[in-house]
mmCIF file of C-alpha atoms in Angstrom:
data_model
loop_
_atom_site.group_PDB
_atom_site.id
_atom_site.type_symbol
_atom_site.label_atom_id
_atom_site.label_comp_id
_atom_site.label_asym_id
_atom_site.label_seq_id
_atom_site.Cartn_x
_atom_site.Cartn_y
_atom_site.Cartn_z
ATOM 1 C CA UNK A 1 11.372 -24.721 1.207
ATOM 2 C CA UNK A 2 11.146 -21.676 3.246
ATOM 3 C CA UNK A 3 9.912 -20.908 7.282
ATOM 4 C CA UNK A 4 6.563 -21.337 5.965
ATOM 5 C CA UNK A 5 7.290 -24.461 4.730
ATOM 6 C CA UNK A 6 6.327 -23.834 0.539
ATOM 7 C CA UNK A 7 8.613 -23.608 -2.381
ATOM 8 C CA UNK A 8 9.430 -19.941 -3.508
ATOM 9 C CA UNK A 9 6.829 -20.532 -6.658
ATOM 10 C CA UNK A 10 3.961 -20.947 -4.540
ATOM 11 C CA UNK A 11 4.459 -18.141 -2.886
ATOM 12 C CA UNK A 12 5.096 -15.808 -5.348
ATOM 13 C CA UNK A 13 1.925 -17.711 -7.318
ATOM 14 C CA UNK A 14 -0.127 -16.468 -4.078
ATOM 15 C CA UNK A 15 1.018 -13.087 -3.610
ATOM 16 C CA UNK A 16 -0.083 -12.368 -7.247
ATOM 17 C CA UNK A 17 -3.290 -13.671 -6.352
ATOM 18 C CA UNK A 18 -3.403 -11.500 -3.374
ATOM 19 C CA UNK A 19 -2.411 -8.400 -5.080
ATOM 20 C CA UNK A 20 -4.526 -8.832 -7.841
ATOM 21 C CA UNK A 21 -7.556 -9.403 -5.215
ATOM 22 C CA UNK A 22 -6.214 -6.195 -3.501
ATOM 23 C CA UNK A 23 -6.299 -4.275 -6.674
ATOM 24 C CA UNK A 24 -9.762 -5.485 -8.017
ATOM 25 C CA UNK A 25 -11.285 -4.885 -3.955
ATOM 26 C CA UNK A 26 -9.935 -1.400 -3.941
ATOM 27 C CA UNK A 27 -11.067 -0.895 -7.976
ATOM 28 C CA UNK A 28 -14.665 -1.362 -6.299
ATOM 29 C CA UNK A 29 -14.387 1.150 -3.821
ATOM 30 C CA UNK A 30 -13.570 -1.542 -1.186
ATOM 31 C CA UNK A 31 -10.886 -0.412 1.551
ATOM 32 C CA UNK A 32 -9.476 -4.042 2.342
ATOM 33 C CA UNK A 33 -8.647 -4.955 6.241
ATOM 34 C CA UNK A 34 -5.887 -7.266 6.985
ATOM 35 C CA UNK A 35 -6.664 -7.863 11.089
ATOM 36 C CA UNK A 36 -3.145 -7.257 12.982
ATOM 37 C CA UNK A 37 -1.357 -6.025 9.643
ATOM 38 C CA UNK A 38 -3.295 -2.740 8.395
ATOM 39 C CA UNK A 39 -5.978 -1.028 5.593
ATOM 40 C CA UNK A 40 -5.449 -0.535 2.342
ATOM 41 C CA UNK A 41 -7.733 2.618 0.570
ATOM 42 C CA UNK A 42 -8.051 4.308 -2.220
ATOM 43 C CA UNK A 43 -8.211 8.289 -1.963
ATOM 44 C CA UNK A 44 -8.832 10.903 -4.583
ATOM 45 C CA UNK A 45 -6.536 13.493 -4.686
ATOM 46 C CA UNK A 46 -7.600 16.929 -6.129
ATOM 47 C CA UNK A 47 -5.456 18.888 -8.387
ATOM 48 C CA UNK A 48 -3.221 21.241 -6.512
ATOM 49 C CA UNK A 49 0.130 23.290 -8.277
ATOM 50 C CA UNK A 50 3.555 21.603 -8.511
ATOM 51 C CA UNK A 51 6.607 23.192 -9.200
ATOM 52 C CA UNK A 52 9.499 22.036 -11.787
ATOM 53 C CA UNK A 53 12.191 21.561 -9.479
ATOM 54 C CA UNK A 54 14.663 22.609 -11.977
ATOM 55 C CA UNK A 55 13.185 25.490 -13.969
ATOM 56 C CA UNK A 56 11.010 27.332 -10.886
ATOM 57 C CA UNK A 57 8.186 27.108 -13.370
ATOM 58 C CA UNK A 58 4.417 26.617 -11.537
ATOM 59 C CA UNK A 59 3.117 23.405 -13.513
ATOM 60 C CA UNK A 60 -0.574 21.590 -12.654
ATOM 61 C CA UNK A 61 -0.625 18.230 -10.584
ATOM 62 C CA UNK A 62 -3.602 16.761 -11.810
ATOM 63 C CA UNK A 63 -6.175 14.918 -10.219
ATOM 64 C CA UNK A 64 -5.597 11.087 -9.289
ATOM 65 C CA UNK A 65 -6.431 8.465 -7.329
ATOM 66 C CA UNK A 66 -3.665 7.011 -4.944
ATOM 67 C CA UNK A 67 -3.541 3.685 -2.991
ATOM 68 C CA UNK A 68 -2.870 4.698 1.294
ATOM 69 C CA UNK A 69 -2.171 2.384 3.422
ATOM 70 C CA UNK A 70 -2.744 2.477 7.204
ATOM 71 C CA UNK A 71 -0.756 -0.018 9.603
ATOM 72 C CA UNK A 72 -2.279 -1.593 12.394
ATOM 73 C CA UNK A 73 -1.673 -0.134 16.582
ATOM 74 C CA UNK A 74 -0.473 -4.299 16.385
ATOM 75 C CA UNK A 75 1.926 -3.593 13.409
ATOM 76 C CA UNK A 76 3.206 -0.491 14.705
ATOM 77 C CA UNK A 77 3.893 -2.344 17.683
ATOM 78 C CA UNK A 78 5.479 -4.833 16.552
ATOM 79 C CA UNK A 79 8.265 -3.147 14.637
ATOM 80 C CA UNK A 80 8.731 -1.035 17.632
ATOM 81 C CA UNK A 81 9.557 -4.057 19.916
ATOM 82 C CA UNK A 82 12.057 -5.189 17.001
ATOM 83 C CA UNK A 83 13.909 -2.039 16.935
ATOM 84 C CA UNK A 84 13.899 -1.527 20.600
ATOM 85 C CA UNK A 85 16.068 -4.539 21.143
#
């Protein structure tokens, strides 16, 4: 048992869920809202130039999509209070 009062197994068994739920939300074109915690989006990037750090040489990103994730004014908050201390 744990502060939330469930065995390590059940957790883990609902934080796949809830990543798997994220993943097929933001598949959709869904940004998912967690009230008090943050958003969770996914972007398009466009192709821009990279660089190999070790040879110089000028090499293509390519396009992809990326997950972003925004944290809550509550979030922020939070961790500042922590910290603050």
């Amino acid at each position: 048992m744990n502060k939330l009062g469930s065995t390590s197994e059940k957790l883990k068994t609902w934080l796949k869920r809830f990543f798997e739920e994220l993943r097929c939300a933001l598949e959709n074109g869904d940004s998912v809202k967690l009230s008090g915690f943050g958003n969770f989006e996914l972007r398009k990037k466009s192709e821009r130039p990279g660089r190999n750090p070790k040879t110089g040489e000028e090499i293509p990103i390519s396009a992809r999509r990326v997950v972003t994730f925004h944290a809550s004014q509550k979030l922020k908050s939070k961790v500042e209070e922590h910290y603050a201390k």
